[in-house]
């Protein structure tokens, strides 16, 4: 079975508490693991303003799960997203090799490091 890299970004309703948000993320992580996916990265971006109102809500809890899995698992995950009333929106995308490399560099913080200048090299 060939595993592909995916990432899914989701927005939960803003009425959730932090604990409920973590519980919801854990639920979707468990679904992926039970289906045989390998979780690469999980990020909770917190409460953010939406670009436009969704279901009369102007904010939502954003999150991201990056994983390796067979293509059939994406359907199971998206079915669970549709059934869960806490989910306002979600988007799952297959990652190209360049995107996987970019995400790995982003996780390591390589984009925020200051470049070494010639002055610091001489000191």
Tab-separated table of N, CA, C and O in Angstrom, residues 53-104:
chain	number	residue	atom	x	y	z
A	53	UNK	N	-18.326	35.452	7.582
A	53	UNK	CA	-19.123	34.693	8.564
A	53	UNK	C	-19.531	33.308	8.034
A	53	UNK	O	-19.881	33.164	6.865
A	54	UNK	N	-19.451	32.325	8.917
A	54	UNK	CA	-19.913	30.972	8.613
A	54	UNK	C	-20.896	30.601	9.704
A	54	UNK	O	-20.550	30.645	10.892
A	55	UNK	N	-22.105	30.272	9.335
A	55	UNK	CA	-23.174	29.937	10.281
A	55	UNK	C	-23.312	31.052	11.334
A	55	UNK	O	-23.416	30.798	12.520
A	56	UNK	N	-23.248	32.299	10.891
A	56	UNK	CA	-23.376	33.490	11.724
A	56	UNK	C	-22.246	33.625	12.751
A	56	UNK	O	-22.400	34.327	13.742
A	57	UNK	N	-21.143	32.958	12.547
A	57	UNK	CA	-19.984	33.062	13.446
A	57	UNK	C	-18.857	33.779	12.729
A	57	UNK	O	-18.602	33.535	11.551
A	58	UNK	N	-18.197	34.697	13.462
A	58	UNK	CA	-17.123	35.488	12.865
A	58	UNK	C	-15.742	35.007	13.268
A	58	UNK	O	-14.739	35.486	12.754
A	59	UNK	N	-15.654	34.065	14.223
A	59	UNK	CA	-14.376	33.500	14.643
A	59	UNK	C	-14.485	31.985	14.690
A	59	UNK	O	-15.596	31.434	14.679
A	60	UNK	N	-13.345	31.317	14.781
A	60	UNK	CA	-13.330	29.867	14.880
A	60	UNK	C	-11.976	29.381	15.360
A	60	UNK	O	-10.973	30.089	15.258
A	61	UNK	N	-11.957	28.172	15.910
A	61	UNK	CA	-10.709	27.544	16.333
A	61	UNK	C	-10.115	26.821	15.138
A	61	UNK	O	-10.732	25.916	14.584
A	62	UNK	N	-8.905	27.230	14.760
A	62	UNK	CA	-8.223	26.624	13.619
A	62	UNK	C	-7.270	25.526	14.099
A	62	UNK	O	-6.661	25.649	15.162
A	63	UNK	N	-7.131	24.507	13.270
A	63	UNK	CA	-6.178	23.441	13.565
A	63	UNK	C	-5.688	22.796	12.292
A	63	UNK	O	-6.282	22.966	11.214
A	64	UNK	N	-4.576	22.076	12.407
A	64	UNK	CA	-3.978	21.405	11.253
A	64	UNK	C	-3.449	20.051	11.698
A	64	UNK	O	-2.867	19.925	12.778
A	65	UNK	N	-3.691	19.038	10.882
A	65	UNK	CA	-3.096	17.720	11.097
A	65	UNK	C	-2.401	17.328	9.802
A	65	UNK	O	-3.022	17.332	8.741
A	66	UNK	N	-1.119	17.010	9.902
A	66	UNK	CA	-0.362	16.511	8.755
A	66	UNK	C	-0.148	15.023	8.985
A	66	UNK	O	0.242	14.617	10.087
A	67	UNK	N	-0.420	14.206	7.959
A	67	UNK	CA	-0.334	12.760	8.148
A	67	UNK	C	0.036	12.041	6.859
A	67	UNK	O	-0.070	12.597	5.773
A	68	UNK	N	0.489	10.796	7.009
A	68	UNK	CA	0.769	9.906	5.882
A	68	UNK	C	-0.277	8.809	5.923
A	68	UNK	O	-0.485	8.193	6.980
A	69	UNK	N	-0.910	8.559	4.770
A	69	UNK	CA	-1.973	7.554	4.762
A	69	UNK	C	-2.295	7.124	3.339
A	69	UNK	O	-1.877	7.764	2.373
A	70	UNK	N	-3.068	6.029	3.252
A	70	UNK	CA	-3.612	5.612	1.966
A	70	UNK	C	-4.761	6.552	1.604
A	70	UNK	O	-5.368	7.164	2.474
A	71	UNK	N	-5.050	6.655	0.322
A	71	UNK	CA	-6.070	7.603	-0.148
A	71	UNK	C	-7.450	7.311	0.425
A	71	UNK	O	-8.258	8.227	0.614
A	72	UNK	N	-7.754	6.054	0.730
A	72	UNK	CA	-9.084	5.696	1.228
A	72	UNK	C	-9.372	6.302	2.599
A	72	UNK	O	-10.526	6.516	2.956
A	73	UNK	N	-8.329	6.597	3.355
A	73	UNK	CA	-8.511	7.137	4.710
A	73	UNK	C	-9.056	8.563	4.661
A	73	UNK	O	-9.803	8.975	5.546
A	74	UNK	N	-8.722	9.291	3.619
A	74	UNK	CA	-9.191	10.673	3.501
A	74	UNK	C	-10.721	10.713	3.449
A	74	UNK	O	-11.346	11.553	4.088
A	75	UNK	N	-11.320	9.790	2.728
A	75	UNK	CA	-12.785	9.736	2.667
A	75	UNK	C	-13.396	9.494	4.045
A	75	UNK	O	-14.388	10.127	4.412
A	76	UNK	N	-12.808	8.580	4.805
A	76	UNK	CA	-13.317	8.285	6.148
A	76	UNK	C	-13.182	9.506	7.052
A	76	UNK	O	-14.103	9.837	7.812
A	77	UNK	N	-12.051	10.199	6.958
A	77	UNK	CA	-11.835	11.397	7.779
A	77	UNK	C	-12.831	12.485	7.418
A	77	UNK	O	-13.453	13.101	8.295
A	78	UNK	N	-13.020	12.723	6.131
A	78	UNK	CA	-13.924	13.791	5.710
A	78	UNK	C	-15.382	13.464	6.046
A	78	UNK	O	-16.158	14.369	6.345
A	79	UNK	N	-15.742	12.205	6.023
A	79	UNK	CA	-17.093	11.813	6.450
A	79	UNK	C	-17.304	12.171	7.918
A	79	UNK	O	-18.353	12.702	8.299
A	80	UNK	N	-16.288	11.909	8.732
A	80	UNK	CA	-16.392	12.257	10.163
A	80	UNK	C	-16.445	13.769	10.366
A	80	UNK	O	-17.160	14.248	11.241
A	81	UNK	N	-15.697	14.527	9.574
A	81	UNK	CA	-15.772	15.997	9.664
A	81	UNK	C	-17.187	16.468	9.347
A	81	UNK	O	-17.725	17.346	10.018
A	82	UNK	N	-17.804	15.906	8.318
A	82	UNK	CA	-19.157	16.335	7.920
A	82	UNK	C	-20.193	15.997	8.986
A	82	UNK	O	-21.169	16.723	9.165
A	83	UNK	N	-20.003	14.887	9.695
A	83	UNK	CA	-20.972	14.449	10.702
A	83	UNK	C	-20.859	15.234	12.007
A	83	UNK	O	-21.799	15.270	12.796
A	84	UNK	N	-19.704	15.814	12.273
A	84	UNK	CA	-19.462	16.482	13.551
A	84	UNK	C	-19.974	17.926	13.490
A	84	UNK	O	-19.520	18.718	12.666
A	85	UNK	N	-20.889	18.277	14.375
A	85	UNK	CA	-21.485	19.616	14.384
A	85	UNK	C	-20.515	20.701	14.832
A	85	UNK	O	-20.763	21.878	14.622
A	86	UNK	N	-19.408	20.316	15.460
A	86	UNK	CA	-18.421	21.295	15.928
A	86	UNK	C	-17.571	21.837	14.780
A	86	UNK	O	-16.932	22.864	14.919
A	87	UNK	N	-17.563	21.136	13.631
A	87	UNK	CA	-16.711	21.515	12.505
A	87	UNK	C	-17.456	22.498	11.598
A	87	UNK	O	-18.520	22.183	11.073
A	88	UNK	N	-16.875	23.698	11.429
A	88	UNK	CA	-17.467	24.684	10.526
A	88	UNK	C	-16.991	24.445	9.091
A	88	UNK	O	-17.768	24.516	8.144
A	89	UNK	N	-15.692	24.213	8.941
A	89	UNK	CA	-15.091	23.987	7.622
A	89	UNK	C	-13.878	23.075	7.764
A	89	UNK	O	-13.267	23.022	8.830
A	90	UNK	N	-13.524	22.401	6.682
A	90	UNK	CA	-12.298	21.609	6.653
A	90	UNK	C	-11.821	21.532	5.212
A	90	UNK	O	-12.604	21.726	4.265
A	91	UNK	N	-10.543	21.292	5.053
A	91	UNK	CA	-9.962	21.105	3.725
A	91	UNK	C	-8.782	20.158	3.857
A	91	UNK	O	-7.862	20.406	4.644
A	92	UNK	N	-8.815	19.072	3.104
A	92	UNK	CA	-7.724	18.113	3.099
A	92	UNK	C	-7.054	18.163	1.741
A	92	UNK	O	-7.728	18.107	0.717
A	93	UNK	N	-5.725	18.282	1.753
A	93	UNK	CA	-4.983	18.339	0.491
A	93	UNK	C	-3.851	17.326	0.514
A	93	UNK	O	-3.247	17.072	1.559
A	94	UNK	N	-3.586	16.749	-0.664
A	94	UNK	CA	-2.412	15.889	-0.829
A	94	UNK	C	-1.205	16.798	-1.008
A	94	UNK	O	-1.291	17.817	-1.701
A	95	UNK	N	-0.101	16.447	-0.378
A	95	UNK	CA	1.092	17.288	-0.416
A	95	UNK	C	2.087	16.770	-1.444
A	95	UNK	O	2.387	15.576	-1.484
A	96	UNK	N	2.611	17.683	-2.231
A	96	UNK	CA	3.696	17.363	-3.157
A	96	UNK	C	4.989	17.240	-2.342
A	96	UNK	O	5.074	17.777	-1.230
A	97	UNK	N	6.014	16.583	-2.880
A	97	UNK	CA	7.281	16.457	-2.136
A	97	UNK	C	7.862	17.809	-1.701
A	97	UNK	O	8.421	17.917	-0.607
A	98	UNK	N	7.739	18.831	-2.536
A	98	UNK	CA	8.255	20.154	-2.160
A	98	UNK	C	7.493	20.722	-0.961
A	98	UNK	O	8.083	21.371	-0.090
A	99	UNK	N	6.195	20.466	-0.887
A	99	UNK	CA	5.394	20.942	0.244
A	99	UNK	C	5.763	20.199	1.528
A	99	UNK	O	5.789	20.795	2.605
A	100	UNK	N	6.062	18.910	1.405
A	100	UNK	CA	6.484	18.135	2.577
A	100	UNK	C	7.802	18.695	3.114
A	100	UNK	O	7.967	18.889	4.325
A	101	UNK	N	8.733	18.990	2.195
A	101	UNK	CA	10.022	19.560	2.591
A	101	UNK	C	9.831	20.941	3.226
A	101	UNK	O	10.445	21.258	4.243
A	102	UNK	N	8.966	21.756	2.647
A	102	UNK	CA	8.679	23.089	3.183
A	102	UNK	C	8.112	22.984	4.599
A	102	UNK	O	8.549	23.710	5.507
A	103	UNK	N	7.140	22.071	4.789
A	103	UNK	CA	6.532	21.914	6.120
A	103	UNK	C	7.559	21.470	7.150
A	103	UNK	O	7.535	21.904	8.302
A	104	UNK	N	8.475	20.594	6.733
A	104	UNK	CA	9.509	20.124	7.652
A	104	UNK	C	10.418	21.274	8.068
A	104	UNK	O	10.746	21.421	9.245
